[in-house]
PDB file of C-alpha atoms and ligand atoms in Angstrom:
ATOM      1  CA  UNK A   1      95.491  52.325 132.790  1.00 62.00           C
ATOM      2  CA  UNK A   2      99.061  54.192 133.045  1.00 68.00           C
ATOM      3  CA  UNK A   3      99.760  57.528 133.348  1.00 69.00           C
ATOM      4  CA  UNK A   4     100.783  57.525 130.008  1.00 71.00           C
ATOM      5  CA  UNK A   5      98.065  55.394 128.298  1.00 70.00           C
ATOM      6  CA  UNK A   6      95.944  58.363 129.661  1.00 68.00           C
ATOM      7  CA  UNK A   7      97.468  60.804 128.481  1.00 67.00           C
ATOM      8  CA  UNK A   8      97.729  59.898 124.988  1.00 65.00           C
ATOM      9  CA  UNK A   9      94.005  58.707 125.292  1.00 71.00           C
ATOM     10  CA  UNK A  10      93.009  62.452 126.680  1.00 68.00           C
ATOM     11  CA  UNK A  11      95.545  63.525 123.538  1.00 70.00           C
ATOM     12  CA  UNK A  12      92.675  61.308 121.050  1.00 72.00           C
ATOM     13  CA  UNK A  13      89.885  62.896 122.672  1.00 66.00           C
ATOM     14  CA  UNK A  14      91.099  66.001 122.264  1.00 64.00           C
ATOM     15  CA  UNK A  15      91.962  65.294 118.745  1.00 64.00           C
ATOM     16  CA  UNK A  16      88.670  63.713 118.221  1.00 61.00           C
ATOM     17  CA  UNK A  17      86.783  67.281 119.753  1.00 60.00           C
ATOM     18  CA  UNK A  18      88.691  69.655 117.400  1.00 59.00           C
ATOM     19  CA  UNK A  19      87.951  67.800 114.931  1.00 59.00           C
ATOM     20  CA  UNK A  20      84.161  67.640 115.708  1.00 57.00           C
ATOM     21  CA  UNK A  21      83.822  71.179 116.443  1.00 58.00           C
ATOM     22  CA  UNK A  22      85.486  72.176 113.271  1.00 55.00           C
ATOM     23  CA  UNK A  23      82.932  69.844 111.504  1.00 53.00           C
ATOM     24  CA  UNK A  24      80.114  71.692 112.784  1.00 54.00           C
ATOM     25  CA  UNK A  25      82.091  75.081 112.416  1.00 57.00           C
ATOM     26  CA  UNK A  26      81.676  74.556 108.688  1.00 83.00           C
ATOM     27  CA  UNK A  27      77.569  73.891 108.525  1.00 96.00           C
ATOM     28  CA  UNK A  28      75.091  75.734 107.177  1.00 98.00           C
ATOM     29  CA  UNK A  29      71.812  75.662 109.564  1.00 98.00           C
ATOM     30  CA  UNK A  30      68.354  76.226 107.744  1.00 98.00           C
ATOM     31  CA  UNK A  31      65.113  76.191 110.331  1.00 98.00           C
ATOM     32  CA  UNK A  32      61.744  76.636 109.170  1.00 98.00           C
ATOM     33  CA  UNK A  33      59.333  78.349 111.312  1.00 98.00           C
ATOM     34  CA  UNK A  34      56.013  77.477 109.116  1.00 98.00           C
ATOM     35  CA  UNK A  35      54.816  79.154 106.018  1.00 98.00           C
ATOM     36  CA  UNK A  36      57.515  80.579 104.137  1.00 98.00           C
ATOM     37  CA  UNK A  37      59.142  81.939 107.043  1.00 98.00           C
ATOM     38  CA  UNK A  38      63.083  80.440 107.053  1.00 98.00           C
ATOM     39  CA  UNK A  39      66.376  81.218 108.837  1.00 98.00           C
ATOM     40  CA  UNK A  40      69.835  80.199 107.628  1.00 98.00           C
ATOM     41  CA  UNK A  41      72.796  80.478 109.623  1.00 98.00           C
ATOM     42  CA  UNK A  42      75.953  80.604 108.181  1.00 98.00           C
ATOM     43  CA  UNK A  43      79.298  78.650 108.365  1.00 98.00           C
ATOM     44  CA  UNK A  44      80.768  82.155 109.941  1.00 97.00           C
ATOM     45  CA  UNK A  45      77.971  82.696 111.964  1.00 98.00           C
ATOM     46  CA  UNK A  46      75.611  84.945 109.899  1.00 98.00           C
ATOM     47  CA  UNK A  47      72.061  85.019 110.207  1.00 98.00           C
ATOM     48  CA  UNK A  48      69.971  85.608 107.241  1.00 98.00           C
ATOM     49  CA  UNK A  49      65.954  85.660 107.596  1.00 98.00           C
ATOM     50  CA  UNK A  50      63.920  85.202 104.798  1.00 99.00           C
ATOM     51  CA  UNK A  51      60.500  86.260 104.416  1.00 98.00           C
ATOM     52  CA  UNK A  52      60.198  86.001 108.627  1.00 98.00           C
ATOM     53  CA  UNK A  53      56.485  85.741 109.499  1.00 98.00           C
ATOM     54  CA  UNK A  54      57.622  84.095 112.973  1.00 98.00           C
ATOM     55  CA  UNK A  55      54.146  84.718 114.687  1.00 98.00           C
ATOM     56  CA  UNK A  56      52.180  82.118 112.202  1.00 98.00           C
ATOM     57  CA  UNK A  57      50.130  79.903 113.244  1.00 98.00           C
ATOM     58  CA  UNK A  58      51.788  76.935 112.463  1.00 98.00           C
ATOM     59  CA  UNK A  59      55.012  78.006 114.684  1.00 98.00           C
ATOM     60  CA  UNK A  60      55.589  75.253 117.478  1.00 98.00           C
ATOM     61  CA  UNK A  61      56.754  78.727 119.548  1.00 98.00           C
ATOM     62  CA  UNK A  62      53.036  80.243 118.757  1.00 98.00           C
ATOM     63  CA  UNK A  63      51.104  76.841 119.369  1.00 97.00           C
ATOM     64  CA  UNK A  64      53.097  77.235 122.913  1.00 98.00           C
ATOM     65  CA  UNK A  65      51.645  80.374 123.858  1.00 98.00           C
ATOM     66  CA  UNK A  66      54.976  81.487 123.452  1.00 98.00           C
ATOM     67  CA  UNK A  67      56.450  84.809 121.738  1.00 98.00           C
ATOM     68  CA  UNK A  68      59.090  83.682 118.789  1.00 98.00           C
ATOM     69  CA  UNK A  69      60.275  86.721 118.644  1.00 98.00           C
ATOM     70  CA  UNK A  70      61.380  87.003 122.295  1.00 96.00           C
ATOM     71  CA  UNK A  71      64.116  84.465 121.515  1.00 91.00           C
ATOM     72  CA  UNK A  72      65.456  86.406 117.955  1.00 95.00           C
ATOM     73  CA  UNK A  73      68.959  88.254 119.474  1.00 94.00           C
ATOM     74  CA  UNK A  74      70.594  88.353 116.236  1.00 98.00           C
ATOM     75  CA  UNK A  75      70.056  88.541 112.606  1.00 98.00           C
ATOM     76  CA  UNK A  76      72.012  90.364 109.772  1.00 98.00           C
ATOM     77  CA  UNK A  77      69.884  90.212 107.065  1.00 98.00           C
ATOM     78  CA  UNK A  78      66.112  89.899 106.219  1.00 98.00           C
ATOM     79  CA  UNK A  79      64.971  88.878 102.577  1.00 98.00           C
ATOM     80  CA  UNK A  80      61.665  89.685 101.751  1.00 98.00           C
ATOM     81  CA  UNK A  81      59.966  88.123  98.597  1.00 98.00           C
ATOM     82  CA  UNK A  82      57.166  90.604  98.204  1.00 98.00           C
ATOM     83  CA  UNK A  83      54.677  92.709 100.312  1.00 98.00           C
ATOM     84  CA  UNK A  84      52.157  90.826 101.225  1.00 98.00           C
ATOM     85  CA  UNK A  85      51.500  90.378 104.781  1.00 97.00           C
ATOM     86  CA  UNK A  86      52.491  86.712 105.599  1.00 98.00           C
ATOM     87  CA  UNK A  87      55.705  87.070 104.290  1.00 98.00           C
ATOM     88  CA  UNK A  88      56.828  90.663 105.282  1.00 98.00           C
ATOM     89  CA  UNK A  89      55.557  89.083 108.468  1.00 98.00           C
ATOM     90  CA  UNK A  90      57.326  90.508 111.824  1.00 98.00           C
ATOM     91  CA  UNK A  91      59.861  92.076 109.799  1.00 98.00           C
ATOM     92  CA  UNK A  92      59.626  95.523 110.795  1.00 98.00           C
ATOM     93  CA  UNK A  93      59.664  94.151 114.609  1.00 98.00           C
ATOM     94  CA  UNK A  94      62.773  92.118 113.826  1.00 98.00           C
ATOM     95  CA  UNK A  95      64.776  94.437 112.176  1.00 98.00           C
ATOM     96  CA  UNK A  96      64.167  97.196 115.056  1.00 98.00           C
ATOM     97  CA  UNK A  97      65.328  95.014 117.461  1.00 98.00           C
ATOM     98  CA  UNK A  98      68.389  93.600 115.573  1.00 98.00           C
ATOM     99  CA  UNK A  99      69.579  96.303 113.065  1.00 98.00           C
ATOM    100  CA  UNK A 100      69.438  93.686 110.652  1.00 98.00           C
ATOM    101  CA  UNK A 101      69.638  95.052 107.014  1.00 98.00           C
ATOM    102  CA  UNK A 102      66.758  94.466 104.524  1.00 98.00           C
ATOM    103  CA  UNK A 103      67.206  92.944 101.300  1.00 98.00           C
ATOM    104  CA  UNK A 104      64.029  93.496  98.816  1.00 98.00           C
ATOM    105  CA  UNK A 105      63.152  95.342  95.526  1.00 98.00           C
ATOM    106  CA  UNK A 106      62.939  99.540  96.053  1.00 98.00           C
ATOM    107  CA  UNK A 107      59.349  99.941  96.158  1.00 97.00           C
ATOM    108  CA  UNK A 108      59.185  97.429  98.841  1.00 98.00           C
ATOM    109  CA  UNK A 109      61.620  98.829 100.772  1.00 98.00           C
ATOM    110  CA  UNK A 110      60.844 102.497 100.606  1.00 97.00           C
ATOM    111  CA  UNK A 111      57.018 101.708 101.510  1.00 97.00           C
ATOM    112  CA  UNK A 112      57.670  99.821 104.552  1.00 97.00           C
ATOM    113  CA  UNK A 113      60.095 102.962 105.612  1.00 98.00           C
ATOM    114  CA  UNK A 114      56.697 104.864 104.681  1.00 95.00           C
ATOM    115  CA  UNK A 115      54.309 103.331 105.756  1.00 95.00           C
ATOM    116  CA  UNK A 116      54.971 101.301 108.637  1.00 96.00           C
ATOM    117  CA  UNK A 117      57.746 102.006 110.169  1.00 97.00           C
ATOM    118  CA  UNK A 118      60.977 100.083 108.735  1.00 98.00           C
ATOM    119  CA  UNK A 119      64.201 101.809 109.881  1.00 98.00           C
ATOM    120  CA  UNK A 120      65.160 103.835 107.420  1.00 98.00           C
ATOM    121  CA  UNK A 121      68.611 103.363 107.571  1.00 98.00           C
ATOM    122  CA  UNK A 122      68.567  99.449 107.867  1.00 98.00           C
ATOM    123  CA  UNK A 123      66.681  99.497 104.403  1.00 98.00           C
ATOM    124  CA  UNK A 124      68.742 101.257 101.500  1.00 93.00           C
ATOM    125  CA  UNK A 125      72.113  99.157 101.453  1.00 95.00           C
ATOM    126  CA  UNK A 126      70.319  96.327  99.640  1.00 97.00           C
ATOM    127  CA  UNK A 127      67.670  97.061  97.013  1.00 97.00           C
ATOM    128  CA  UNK A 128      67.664  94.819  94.343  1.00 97.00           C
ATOM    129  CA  UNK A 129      65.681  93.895  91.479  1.00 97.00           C
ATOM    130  CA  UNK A 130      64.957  90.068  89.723  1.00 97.00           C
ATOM    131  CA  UNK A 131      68.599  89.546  87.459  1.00 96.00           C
ATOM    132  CA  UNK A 132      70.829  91.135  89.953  1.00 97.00           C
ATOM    133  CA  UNK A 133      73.381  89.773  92.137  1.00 98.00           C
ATOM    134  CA  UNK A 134      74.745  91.125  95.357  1.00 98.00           C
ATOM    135  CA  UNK A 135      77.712  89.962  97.881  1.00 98.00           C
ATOM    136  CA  UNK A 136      76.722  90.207 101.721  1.00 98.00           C
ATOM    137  CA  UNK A 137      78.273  88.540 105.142  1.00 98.00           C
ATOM    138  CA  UNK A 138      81.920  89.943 103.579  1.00 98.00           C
ATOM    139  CA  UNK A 139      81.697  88.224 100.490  1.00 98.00           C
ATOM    140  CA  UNK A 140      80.603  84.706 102.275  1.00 98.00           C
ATOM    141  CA  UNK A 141      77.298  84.773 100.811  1.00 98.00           C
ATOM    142  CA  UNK A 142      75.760  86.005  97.329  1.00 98.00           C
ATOM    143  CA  UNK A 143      72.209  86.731  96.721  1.00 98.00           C
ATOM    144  CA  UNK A 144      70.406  86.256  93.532  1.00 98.00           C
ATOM    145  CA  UNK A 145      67.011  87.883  92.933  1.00 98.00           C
ATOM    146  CA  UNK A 146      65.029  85.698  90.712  1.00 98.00           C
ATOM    147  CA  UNK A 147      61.659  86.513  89.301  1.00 97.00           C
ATOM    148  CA  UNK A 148      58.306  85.124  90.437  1.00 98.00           C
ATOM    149  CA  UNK A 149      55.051  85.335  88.487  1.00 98.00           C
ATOM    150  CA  UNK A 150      52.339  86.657  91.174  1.00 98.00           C
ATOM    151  CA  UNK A 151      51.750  90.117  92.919  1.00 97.00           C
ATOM    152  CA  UNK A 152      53.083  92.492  94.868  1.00 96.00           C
ATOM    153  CA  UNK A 153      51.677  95.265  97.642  1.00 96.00           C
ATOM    154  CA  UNK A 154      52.085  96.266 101.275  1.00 95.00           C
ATOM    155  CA  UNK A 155      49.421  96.463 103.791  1.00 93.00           C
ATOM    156  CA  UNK A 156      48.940 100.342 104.215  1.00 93.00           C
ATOM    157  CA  UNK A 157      47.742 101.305 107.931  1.00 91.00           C
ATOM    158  CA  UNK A 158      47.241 104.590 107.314  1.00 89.00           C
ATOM    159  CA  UNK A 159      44.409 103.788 104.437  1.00 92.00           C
ATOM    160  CA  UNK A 160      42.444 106.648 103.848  1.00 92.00           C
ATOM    161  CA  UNK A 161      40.617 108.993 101.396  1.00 92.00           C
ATOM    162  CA  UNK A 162      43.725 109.918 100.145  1.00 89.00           C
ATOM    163  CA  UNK A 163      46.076 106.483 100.664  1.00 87.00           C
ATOM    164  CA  UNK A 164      45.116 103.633  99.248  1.00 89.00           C
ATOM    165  CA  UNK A 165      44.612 100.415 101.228  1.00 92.00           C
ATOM    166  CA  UNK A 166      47.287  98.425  99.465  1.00 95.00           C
ATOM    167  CA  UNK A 167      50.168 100.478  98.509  1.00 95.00           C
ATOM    168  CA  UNK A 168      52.587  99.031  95.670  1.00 96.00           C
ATOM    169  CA  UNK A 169      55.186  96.564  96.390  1.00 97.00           C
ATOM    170  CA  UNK A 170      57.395  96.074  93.585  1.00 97.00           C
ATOM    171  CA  UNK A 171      58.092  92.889  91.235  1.00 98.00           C
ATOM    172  CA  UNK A 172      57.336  89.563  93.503  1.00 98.00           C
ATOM    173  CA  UNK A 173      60.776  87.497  93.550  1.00 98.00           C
ATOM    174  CA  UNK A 174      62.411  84.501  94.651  1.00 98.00           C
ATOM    175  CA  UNK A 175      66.015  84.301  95.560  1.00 99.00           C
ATOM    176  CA  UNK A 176      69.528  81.743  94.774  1.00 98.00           C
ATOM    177  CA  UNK A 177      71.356  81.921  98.107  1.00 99.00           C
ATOM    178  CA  UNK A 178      74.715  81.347  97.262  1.00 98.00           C
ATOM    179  CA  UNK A 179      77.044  80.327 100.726  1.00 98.00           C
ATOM    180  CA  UNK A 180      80.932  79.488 100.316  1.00 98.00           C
ATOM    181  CA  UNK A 181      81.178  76.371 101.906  1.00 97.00           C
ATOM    182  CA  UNK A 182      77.725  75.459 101.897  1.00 98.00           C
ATOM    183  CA  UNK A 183      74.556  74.753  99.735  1.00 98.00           C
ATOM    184  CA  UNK A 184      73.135  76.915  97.032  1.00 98.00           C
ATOM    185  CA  UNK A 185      69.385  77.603  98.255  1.00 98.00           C
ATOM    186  CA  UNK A 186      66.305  78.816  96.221  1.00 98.00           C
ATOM    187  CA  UNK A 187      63.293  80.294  97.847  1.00 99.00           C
ATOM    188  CA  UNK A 188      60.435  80.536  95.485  1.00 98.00           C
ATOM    189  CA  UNK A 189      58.199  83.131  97.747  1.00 98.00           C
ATOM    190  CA  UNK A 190      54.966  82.891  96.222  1.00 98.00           C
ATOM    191  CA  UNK A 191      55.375  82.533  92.545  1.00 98.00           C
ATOM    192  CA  UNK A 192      53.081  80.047  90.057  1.00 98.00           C
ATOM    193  CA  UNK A 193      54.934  77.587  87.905  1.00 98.00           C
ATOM    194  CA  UNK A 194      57.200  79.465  85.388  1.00 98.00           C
ATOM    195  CA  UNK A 195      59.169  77.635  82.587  1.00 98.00           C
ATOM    196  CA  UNK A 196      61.963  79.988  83.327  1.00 98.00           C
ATOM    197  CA  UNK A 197      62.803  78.166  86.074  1.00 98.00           C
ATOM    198  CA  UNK A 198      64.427  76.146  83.462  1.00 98.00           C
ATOM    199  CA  UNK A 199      67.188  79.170  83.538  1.00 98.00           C
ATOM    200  CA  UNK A 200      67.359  79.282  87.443  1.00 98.00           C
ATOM    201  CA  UNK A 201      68.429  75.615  87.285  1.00 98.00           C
ATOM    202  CA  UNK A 202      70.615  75.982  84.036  1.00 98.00           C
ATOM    203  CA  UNK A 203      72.303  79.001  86.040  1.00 98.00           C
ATOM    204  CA  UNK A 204      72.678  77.841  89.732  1.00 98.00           C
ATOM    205  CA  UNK A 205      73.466  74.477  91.267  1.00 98.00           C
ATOM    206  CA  UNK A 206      70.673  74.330  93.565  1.00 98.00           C
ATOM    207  CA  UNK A 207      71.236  71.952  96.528  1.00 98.00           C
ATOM    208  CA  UNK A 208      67.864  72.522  98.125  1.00 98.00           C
ATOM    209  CA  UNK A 209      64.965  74.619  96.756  1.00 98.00           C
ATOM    210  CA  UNK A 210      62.082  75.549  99.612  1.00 98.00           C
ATOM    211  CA  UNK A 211      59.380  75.398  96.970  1.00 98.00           C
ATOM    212  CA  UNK A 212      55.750  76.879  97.603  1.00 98.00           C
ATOM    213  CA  UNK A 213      53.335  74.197  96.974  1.00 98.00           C
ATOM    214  CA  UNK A 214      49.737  75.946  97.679  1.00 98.00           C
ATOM    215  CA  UNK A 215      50.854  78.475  94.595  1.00 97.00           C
ATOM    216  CA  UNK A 216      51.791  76.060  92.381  1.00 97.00           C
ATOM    217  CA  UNK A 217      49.551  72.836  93.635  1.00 97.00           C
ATOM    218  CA  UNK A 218      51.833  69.481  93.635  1.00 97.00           C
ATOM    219  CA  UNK A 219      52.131  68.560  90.035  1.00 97.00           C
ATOM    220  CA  UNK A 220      53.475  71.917  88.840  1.00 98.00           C
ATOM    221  CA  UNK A 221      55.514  72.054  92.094  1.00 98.00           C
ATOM    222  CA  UNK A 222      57.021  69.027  91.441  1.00 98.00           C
ATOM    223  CA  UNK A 223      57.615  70.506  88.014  1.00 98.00           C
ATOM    224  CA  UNK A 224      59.096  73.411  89.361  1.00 98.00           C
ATOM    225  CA  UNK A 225      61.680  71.176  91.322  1.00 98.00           C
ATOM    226  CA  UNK A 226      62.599  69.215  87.917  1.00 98.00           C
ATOM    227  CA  UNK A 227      63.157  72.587  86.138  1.00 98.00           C
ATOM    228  CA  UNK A 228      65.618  73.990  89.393  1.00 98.00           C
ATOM    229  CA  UNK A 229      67.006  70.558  88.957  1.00 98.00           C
ATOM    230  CA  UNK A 230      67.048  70.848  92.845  1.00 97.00           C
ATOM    231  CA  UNK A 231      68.918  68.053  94.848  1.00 97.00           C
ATOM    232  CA  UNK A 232      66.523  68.280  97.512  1.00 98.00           C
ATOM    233  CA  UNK A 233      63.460  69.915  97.619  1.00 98.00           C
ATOM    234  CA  UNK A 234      62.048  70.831 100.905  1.00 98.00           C
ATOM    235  CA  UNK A 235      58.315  72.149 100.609  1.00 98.00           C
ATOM    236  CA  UNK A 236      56.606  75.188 102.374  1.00 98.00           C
ATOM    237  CA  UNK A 237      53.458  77.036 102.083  1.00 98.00           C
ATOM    238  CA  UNK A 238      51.250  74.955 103.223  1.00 98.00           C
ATOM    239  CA  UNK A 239      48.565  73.892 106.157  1.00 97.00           C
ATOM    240  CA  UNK A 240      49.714  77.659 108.015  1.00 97.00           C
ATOM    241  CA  UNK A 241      45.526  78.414 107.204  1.00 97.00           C
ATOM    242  CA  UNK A 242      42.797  77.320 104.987  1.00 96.00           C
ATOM    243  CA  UNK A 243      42.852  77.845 101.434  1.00 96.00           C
ATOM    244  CA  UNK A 244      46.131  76.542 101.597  1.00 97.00           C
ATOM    245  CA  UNK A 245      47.124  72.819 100.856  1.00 97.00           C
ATOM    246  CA  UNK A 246      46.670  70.718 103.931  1.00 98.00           C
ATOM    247  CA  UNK A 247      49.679  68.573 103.883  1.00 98.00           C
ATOM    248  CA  UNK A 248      52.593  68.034 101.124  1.00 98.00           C
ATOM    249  CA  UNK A 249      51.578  64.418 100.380  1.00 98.00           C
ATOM    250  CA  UNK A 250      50.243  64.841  96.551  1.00 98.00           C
ATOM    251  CA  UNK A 251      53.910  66.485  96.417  1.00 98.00           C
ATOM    252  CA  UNK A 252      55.685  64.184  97.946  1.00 98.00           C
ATOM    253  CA  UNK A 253      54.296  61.430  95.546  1.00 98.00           C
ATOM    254  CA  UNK A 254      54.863  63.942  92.314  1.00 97.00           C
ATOM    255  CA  UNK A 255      58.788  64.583  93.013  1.00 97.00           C
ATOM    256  CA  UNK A 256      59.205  60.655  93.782  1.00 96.00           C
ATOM    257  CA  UNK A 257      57.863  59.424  90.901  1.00 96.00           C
ATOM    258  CA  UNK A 258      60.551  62.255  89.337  1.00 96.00           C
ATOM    259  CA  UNK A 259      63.405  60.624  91.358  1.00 96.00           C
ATOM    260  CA  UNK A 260      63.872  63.847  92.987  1.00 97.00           C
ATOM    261  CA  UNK A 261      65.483  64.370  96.619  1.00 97.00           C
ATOM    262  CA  UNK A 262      62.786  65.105  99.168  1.00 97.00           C
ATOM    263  CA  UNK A 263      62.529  66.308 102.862  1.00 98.00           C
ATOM    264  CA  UNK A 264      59.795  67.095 104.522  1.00 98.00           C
ATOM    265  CA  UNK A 265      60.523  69.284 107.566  1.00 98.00           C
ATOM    266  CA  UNK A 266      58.464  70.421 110.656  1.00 98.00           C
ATOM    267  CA  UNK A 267      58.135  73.816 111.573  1.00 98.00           C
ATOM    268  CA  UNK A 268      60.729  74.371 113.780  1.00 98.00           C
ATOM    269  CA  UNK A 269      62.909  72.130 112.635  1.00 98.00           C
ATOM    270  CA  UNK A 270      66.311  72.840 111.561  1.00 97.00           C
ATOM    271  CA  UNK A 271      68.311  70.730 109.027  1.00 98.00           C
ATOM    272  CA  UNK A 272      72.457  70.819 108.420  1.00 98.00           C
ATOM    273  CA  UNK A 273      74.516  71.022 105.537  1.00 98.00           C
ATOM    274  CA  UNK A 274      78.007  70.265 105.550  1.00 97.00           C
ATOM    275  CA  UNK A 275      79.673  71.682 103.044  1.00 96.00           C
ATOM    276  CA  UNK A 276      76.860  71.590 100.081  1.00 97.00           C
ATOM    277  CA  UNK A 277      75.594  68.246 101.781  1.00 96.00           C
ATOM    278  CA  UNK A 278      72.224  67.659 103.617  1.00 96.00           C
ATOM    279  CA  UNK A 279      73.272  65.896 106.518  1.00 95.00           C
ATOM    280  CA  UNK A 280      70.410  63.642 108.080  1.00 79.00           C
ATOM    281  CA  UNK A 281      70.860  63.093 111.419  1.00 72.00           C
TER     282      UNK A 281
HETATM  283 ZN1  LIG B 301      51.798  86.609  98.162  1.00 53.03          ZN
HETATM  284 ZN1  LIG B 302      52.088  83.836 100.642  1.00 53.03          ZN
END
């Protein structure tokens, strides 16, 4: 090879590497770390947590030995469905080590300031209630609250004679994750099967919906994914502990037989969207 034929071929690699690195500039990252626990980084670099339970059981990090916090540096934001424990999860940990700012309904938010902890100042930027719509990340991201039939309390450690053991929560809720130049993403936290979802799809163009298939059991899940009209439906909630559904088989056979997109991730595993595309590697 000349001088010159290596040049221009170092010119086509280098070509080649922009190219490649603006490719992956523009994904959208989503890992799951078990249960309903889910991270999604943006194209820009934002890091949104949602419903972060990091320590469960079902955690690859956890099953290690290993603490998944100690590798959490950054995060901006941290959704929270509802109160109860295994979602709210290592929230109040993450946030204190982060700054990241909460995003949850009012009574949520001002009991975890109250009763365990939550910095105060991390949690009143973003209170929002099921129907409303907010911009965060400088407008590269829009979050929808959505509603979700179940319940709603925190775990109160300083129950007493005079504070009750579960203090209120809120409305439960899901949430449309709306990124510019990626995928539209519905978390359904906890809820049952709701025929309202019927309006979440009609709304939002849901590329992938992380759907909760011990609350629902597989048929209505798989209901609930033909309702979001979902493009992919990814599910969660299940085998973290017993009571649970063991695996997502009866659901993967449901959304087939509806011709819907399914993926069935590990925890720990992280899938990519380019633009509003899954990407399977
Ligand atoms: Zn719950
Ligand atoms: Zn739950």
């Amino acid at each position: 090879m000349n001088k010159r034929s290596v040049t221009l071929t170092l010119a086509a690699l280098l070509v080649l590497l922009t190219a490649l690195n603006r490719a992956t500039a523009q994904e959208t990252k989503v890992t799951w770390f078990g249960h309903a626990a889910f991270s999604i980084t943006t194209p820009k670099g934002k890091i949104l947590l949602i419903d972060p339970w990091l320590r469960n059981p079902a955690n690859p990090e956890v099953k290690a030995g290993k603490d998944p916090l100690a590798a959490i540096s950054k995060v901006d934001y941290i959704l929270l469905t509802h109160g109860h424990r295994d979602h709210v999860g290592d929230a109040v940990e993450i946030a204190r080590k982060t700054g990241a700012a909460l995003i949850a309904n009012p009574e949520l938010g001002g009991n975890l300031v109250k009763l365990v902890d939550f910095p105060a100042k991390q949690a009143g930027n973003y209170i929002m209630q099921a129907g409303g719509e907010i911009q965060i990340a400088d407008g590269e991201v829009t979050v929808a609250m959505t509603e979700a039939v179940h319940s709603s309390s925190v775990f109160n450690p300083k129950a007493g004679p005079n504070e009750p053991e579960r203090a209120y929560g809120g409305s439960p809720a899901g949430f449309v994750i709306m990124i510019k130049n990626g995928p539209t993403i519905y978390h359904s936290g906890d809820t049952a099967y709701f025929k309202d979802m019927e309006v979440i799809g009609e709304t939002y163009s849901i590329d992938v919906a992380l759907i909760n298939i011990s609350q629902m059991g597989a048929k209505m899940a798989a209901r609930a994914a033909q309702s979001l009209r979902a493009k992919t439906v990814v599910p969660m909630h299940f085998a973290t502990f017993e009571g649970l559904l063991p695996t997502a088989d009866g659901f993967a056979a449901e959304v087939k037989k509806l011709r819907i997109g399914f993926h069935e991730m590990k925890p720990g595993e992280t899938i990519s969207f380019r633009g509003s595309q899954l990407v399977l590697r």
